[in-house]
CSV table of C-alpha atoms (C1' of nucleotides) in Angstrom, one decimal:
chain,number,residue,atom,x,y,z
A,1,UNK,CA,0.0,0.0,0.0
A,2,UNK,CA,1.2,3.6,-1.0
A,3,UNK,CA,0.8,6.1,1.7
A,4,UNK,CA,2.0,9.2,0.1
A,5,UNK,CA,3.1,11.2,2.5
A,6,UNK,CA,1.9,11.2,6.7
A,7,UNK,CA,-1.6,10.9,5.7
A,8,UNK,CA,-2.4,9.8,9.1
A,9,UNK,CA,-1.1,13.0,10.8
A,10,UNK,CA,-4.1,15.5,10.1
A,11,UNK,CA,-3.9,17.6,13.3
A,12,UNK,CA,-1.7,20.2,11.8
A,13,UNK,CA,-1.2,21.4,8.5
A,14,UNK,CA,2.5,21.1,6.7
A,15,UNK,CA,4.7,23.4,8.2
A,16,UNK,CA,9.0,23.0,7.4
A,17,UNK,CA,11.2,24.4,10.5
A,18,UNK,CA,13.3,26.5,8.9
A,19,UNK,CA,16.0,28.2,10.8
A,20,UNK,CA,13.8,31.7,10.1
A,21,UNK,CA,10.9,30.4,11.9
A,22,UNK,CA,13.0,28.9,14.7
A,23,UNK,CA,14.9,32.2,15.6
A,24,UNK,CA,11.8,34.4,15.5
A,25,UNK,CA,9.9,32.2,17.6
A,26,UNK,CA,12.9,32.1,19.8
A,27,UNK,CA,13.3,35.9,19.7
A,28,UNK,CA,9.1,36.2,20.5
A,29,UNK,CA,9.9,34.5,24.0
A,30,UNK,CA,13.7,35.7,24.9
A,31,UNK,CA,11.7,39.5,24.6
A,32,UNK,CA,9.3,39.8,27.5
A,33,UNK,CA,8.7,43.3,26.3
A,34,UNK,CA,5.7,42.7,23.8
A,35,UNK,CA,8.3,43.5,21.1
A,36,UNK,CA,6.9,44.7,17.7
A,37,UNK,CA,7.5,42.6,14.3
A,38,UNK,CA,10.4,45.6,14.1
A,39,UNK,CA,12.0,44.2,17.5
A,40,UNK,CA,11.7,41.0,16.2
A,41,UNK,CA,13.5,41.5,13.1
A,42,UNK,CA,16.2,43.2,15.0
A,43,UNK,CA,16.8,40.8,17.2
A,44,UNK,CA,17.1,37.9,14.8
A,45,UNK,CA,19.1,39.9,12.2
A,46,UNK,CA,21.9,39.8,14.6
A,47,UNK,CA,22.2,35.7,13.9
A,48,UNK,CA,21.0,35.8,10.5
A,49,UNK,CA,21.6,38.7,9.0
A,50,UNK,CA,19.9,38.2,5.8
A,51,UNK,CA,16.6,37.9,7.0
A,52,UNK,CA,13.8,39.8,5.3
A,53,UNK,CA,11.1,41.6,7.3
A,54,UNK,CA,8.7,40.1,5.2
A,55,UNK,CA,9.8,36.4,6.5
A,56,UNK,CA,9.6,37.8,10.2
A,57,UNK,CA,6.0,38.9,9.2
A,58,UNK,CA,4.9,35.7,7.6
A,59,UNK,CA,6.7,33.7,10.7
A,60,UNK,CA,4.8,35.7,12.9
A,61,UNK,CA,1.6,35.0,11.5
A,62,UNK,CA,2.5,31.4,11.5
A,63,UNK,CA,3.3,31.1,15.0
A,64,UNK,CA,0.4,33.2,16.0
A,65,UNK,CA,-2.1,31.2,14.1
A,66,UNK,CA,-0.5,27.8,15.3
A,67,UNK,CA,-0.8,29.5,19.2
A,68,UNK,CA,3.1,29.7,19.5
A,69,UNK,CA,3.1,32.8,20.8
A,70,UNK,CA,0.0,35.8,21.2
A,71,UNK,CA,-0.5,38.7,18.8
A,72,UNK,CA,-1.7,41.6,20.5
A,73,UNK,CA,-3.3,44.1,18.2
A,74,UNK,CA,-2.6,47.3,19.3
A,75,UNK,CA,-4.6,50.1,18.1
A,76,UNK,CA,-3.1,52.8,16.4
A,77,UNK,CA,0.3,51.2,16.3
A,78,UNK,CA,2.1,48.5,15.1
A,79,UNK,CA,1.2,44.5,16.5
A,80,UNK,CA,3.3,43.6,19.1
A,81,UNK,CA,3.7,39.7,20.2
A,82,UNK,CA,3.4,38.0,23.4
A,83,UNK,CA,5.0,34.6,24.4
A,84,UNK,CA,2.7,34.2,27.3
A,85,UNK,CA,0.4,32.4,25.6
A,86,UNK,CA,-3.0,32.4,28.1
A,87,UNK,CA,-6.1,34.7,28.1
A,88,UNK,CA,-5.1,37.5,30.0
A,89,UNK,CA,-5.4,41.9,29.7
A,90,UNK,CA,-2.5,44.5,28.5
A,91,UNK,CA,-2.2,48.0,29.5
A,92,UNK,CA,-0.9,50.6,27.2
A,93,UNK,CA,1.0,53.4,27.7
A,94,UNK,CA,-0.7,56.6,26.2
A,95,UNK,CA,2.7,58.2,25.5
A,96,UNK,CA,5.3,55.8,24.4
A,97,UNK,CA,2.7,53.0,23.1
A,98,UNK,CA,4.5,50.2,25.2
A,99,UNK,CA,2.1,47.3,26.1
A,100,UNK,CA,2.4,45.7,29.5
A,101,UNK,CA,0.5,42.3,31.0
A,102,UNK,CA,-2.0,43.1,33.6
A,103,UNK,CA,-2.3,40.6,36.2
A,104,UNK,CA,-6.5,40.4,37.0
A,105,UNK,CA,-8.5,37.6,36.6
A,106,UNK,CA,-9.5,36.6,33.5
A,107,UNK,CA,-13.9,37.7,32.7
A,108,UNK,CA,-15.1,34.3,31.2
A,109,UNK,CA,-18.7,35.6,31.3
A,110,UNK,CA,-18.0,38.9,30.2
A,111,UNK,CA,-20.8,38.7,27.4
A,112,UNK,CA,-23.3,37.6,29.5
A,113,UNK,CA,-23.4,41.3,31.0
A,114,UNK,CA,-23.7,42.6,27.5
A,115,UNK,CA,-27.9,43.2,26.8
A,116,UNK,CA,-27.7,44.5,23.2
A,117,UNK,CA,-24.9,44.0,21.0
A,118,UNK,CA,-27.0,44.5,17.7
A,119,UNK,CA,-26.8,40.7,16.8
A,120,UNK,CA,-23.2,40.3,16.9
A,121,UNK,CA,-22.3,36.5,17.9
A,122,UNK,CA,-19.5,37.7,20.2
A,123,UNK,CA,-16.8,34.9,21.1
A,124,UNK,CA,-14.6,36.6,23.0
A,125,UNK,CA,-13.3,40.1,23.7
A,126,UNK,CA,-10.1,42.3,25.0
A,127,UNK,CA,-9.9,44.6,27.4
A,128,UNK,CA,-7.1,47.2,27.1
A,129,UNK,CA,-6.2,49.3,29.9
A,130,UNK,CA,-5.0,52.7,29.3
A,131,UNK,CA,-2.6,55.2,31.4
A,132,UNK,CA,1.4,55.9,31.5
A,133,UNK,CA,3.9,53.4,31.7
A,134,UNK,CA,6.3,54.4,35.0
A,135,UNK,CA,8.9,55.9,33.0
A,136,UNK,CA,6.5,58.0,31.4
A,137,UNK,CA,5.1,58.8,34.6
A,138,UNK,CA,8.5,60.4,35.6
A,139,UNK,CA,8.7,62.6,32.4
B,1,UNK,CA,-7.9,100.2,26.0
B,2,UNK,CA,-7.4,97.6,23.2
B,3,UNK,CA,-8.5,94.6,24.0
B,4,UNK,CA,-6.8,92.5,21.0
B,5,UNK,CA,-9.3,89.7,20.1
B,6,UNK,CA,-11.6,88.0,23.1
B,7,UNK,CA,-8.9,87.8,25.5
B,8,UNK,CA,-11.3,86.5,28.2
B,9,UNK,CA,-12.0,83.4,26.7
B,10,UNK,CA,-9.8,81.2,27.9
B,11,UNK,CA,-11.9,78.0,27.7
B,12,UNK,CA,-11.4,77.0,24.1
B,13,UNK,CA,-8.2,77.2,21.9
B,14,UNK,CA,-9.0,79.7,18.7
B,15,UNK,CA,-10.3,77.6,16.1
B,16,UNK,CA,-12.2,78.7,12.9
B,17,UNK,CA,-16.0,77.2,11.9
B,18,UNK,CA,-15.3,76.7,8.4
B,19,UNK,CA,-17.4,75.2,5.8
B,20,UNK,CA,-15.3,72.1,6.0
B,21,UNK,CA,-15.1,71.1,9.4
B,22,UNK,CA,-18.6,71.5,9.4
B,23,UNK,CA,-19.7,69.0,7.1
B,24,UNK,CA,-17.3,66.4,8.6
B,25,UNK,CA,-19.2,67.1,12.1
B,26,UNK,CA,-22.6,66.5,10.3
B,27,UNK,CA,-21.2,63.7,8.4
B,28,UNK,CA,-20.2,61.8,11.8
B,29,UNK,CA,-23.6,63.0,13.1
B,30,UNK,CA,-25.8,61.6,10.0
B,31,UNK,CA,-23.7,57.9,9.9
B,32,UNK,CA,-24.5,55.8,12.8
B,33,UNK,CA,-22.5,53.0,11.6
B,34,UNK,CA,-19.0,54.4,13.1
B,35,UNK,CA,-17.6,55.6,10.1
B,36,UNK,CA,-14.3,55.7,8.9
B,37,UNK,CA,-12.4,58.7,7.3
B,38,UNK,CA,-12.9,57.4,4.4
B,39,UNK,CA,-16.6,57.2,4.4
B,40,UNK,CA,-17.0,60.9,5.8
B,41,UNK,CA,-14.7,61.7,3.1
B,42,UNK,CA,-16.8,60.2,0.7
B,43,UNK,CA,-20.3,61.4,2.5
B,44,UNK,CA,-18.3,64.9,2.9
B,45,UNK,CA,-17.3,65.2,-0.9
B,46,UNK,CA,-21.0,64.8,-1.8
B,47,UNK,CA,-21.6,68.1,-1.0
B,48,UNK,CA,-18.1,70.0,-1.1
B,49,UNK,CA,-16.6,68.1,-4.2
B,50,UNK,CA,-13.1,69.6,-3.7
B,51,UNK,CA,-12.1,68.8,0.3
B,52,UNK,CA,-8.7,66.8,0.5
B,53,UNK,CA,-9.1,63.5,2.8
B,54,UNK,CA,-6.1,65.6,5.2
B,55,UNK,CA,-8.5,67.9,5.8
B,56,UNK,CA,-10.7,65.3,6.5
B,57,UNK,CA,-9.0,63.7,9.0
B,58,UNK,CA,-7.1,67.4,10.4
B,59,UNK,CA,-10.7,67.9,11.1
B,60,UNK,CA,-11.8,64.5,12.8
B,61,UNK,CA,-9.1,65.0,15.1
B,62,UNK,CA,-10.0,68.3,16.0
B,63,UNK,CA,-13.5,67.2,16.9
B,64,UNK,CA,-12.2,63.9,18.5
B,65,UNK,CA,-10.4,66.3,20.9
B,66,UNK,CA,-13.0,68.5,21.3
B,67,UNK,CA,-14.7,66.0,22.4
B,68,UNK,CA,-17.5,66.3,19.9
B,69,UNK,CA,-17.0,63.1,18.5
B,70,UNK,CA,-15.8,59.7,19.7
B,71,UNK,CA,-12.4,58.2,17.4
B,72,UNK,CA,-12.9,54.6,17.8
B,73,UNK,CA,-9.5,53.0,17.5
B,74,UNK,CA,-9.9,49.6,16.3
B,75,UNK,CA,-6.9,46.8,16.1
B,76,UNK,CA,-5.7,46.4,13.0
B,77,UNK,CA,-8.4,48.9,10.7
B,78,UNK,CA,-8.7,52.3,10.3
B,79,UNK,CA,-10.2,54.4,12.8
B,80,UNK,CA,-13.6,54.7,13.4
B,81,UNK,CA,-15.9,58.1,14.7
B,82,UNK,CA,-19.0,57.5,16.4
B,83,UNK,CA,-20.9,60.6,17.1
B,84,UNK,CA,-22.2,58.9,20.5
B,85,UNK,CA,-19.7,60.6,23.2
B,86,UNK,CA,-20.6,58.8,26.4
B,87,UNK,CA,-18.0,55.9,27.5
B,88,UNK,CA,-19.3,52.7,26.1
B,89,UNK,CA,-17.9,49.7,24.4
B,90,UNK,CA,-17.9,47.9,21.0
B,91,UNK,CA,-18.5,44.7,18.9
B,92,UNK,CA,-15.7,44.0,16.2
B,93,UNK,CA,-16.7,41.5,13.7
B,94,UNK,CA,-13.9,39.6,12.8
B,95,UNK,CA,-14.7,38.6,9.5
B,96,UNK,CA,-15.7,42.3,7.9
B,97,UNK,CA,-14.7,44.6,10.6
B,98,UNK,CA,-17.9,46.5,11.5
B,99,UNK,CA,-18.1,48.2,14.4
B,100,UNK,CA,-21.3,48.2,16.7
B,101,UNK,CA,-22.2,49.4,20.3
B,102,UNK,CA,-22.6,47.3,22.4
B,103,UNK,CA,-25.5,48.2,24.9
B,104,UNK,CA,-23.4,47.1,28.6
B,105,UNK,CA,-23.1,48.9,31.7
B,106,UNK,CA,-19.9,50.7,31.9
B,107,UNK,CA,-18.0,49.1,34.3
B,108,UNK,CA,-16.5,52.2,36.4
B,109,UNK,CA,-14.5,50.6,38.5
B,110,UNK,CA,-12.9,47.7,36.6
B,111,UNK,CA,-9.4,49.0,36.9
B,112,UNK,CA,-10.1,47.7,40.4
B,113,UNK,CA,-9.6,44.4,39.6
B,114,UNK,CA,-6.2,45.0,38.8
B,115,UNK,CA,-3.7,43.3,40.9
B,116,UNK,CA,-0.5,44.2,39.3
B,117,UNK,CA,-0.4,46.2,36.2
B,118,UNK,CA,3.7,46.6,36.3
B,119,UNK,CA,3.5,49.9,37.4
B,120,UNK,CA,1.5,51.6,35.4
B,121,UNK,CA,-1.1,54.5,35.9
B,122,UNK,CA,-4.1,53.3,34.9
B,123,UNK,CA,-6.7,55.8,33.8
B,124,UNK,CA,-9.2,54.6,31.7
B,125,UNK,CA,-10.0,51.4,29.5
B,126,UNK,CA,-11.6,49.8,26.7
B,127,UNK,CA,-13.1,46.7,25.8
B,128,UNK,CA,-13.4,45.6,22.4
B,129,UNK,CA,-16.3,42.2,22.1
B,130,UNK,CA,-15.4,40.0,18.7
B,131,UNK,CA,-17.2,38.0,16.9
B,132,UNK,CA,-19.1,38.1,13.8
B,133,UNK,CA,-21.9,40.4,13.0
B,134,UNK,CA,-25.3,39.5,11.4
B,135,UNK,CA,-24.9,40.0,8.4
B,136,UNK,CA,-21.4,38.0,7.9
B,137,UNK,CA,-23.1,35.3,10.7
B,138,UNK,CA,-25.5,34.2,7.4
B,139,UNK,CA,-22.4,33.8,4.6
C,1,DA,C1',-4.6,92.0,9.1
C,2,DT,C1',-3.2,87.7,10.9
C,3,DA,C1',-3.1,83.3,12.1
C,4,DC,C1',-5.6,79.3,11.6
C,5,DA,C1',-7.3,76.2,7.9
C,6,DT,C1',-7.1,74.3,3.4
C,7,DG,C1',-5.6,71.6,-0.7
C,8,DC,C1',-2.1,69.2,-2.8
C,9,DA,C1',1.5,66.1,-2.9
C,10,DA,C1',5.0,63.8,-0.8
C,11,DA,C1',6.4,61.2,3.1
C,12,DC,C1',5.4,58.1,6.6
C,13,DA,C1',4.6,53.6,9.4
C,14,DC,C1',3.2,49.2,9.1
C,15,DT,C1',2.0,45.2,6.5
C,16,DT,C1',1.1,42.3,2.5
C,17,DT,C1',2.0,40.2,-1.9
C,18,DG,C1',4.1,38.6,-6.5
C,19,DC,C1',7.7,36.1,-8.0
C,20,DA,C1',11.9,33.4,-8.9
C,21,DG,C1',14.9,30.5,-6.6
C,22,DC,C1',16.0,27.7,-2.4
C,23,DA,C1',15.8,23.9,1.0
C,24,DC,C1',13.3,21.1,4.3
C,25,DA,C1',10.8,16.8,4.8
D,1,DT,C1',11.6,15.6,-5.4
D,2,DG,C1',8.1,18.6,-4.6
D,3,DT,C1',6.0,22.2,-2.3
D,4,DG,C1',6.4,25.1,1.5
D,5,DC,C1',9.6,28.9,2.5
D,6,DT,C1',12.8,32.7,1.6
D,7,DG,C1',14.5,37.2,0.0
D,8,DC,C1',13.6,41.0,-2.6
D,9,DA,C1',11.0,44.6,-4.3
D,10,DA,C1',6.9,46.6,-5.1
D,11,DA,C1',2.4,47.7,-3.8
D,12,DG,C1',-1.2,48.5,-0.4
D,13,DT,C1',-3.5,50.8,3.5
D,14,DG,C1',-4.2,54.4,6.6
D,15,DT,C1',-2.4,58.6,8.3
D,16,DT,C1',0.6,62.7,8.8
D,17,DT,C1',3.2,66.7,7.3
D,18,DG,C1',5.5,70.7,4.5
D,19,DC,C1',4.2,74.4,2.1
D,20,DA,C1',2.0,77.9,-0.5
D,21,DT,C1',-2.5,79.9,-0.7
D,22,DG,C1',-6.9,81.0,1.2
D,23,DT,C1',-10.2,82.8,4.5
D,24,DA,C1',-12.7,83.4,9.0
D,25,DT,C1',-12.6,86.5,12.6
DNA sequence: ATACATGCAAACACTTTGCAGCACA
DNA sequence: TGTGCTGCAAAGTGTTTGCATGTAT
């Protein structure tokens, strides 16, 4: 019998590890900081210089569709990626746009509070705190 | 004793009603769908053929701080102006990225909850529901 | 009269995409 | 050995800005 390929390995789609994907994931989690795909690029540039940005873009995707690591959409700026990968609530800092974790329990039943959403089927929902960021507070 | 323009009113920087800013305040007013720029520019043009989309959005942002209307920053999509101005939150739909108010107490005090939020001076908060809206719920 | 506002175009920040060649499985 | 991935460049989207001119007050 010909089996092509893994044809019995349906639970995730074909993915190669390249050494691109491999450094940017390892870049997501060495940077605590919610670094941007920009921080990213940086930081893997230094072992492979000849990255492209549009690699670390796709990579990021990738890992963020897979669950590797958490993209945070940040409004009004650019995405910024988290390696903690659980539910959880990010403050951002009015002045210098830097996104922090905020430790509070997570709202599973959020939605049930809501009494109109206009016939949205909501699934789920962020919360994003806004203030200054304590070196901004200094300033 | 020459009293050089209105010197006693301090309240309100000097700004001009022009023709211009004023259809992009009736625009806002007239769409109840949160508009973008781009549809008051197009809703704007109607009636003043020549405006530039800067002035469009010079204007928006002079109204957003004014406070007369409400810039809706969503995640990843252009902005969005609702002419509702008390605090309230939103539904995103994932799939077409229409924006609806949600009808859900505003919860005052949910900064609160917080137990660590790494320093930062929290002053205010957003919560952004997602899911899909009806019209992309029957495709 | 003067300074704020406009229109235009260019620049900007961030991200996606088309394509030819490369390399992981 | 084939197709998923890469690098490059170009294009796309949304927004801001420099500058000369215009206009509300």
């Amino acid at each position: 019998m010909s089996v092509t390929t893994n044809a019995n390995d349906t639970t995730r789609a074909a993915t190669r590890n390249t050494i691109q994907r491999a450094l940017v994931l390892e870049a997501v989690r060495s940077l605590h900081n919610h670094p941007t795909s920009a921080d990213v690029y940086e930081v893997v540039r230094e072992r492979h210089p000849n990255i492209s940005r549009a690699t670390v873009y796709r990579n990021l995707g990738v890992l963020a569709s897979r669950g590797d690591v958490l993209r945070v959409e940040v409004p009004n700026g650019a995405d910024r990626y988290d390696f903690f990968n659980e539910p959880h609530y990010h403050a951002l800092c009015r002045s210098c746009g830097q996104v922090s974790d905020v430790d509070m329990p997570y709202q599973n039943d959020l939605a049930d509070q809501v009494r109109d959403a206009q016939g949205f089927a909501i699934d789920g929902h962020q919360i994003i705190f806004e203030g200054l960021c304590p070196s901004c507070q200094k300033r």
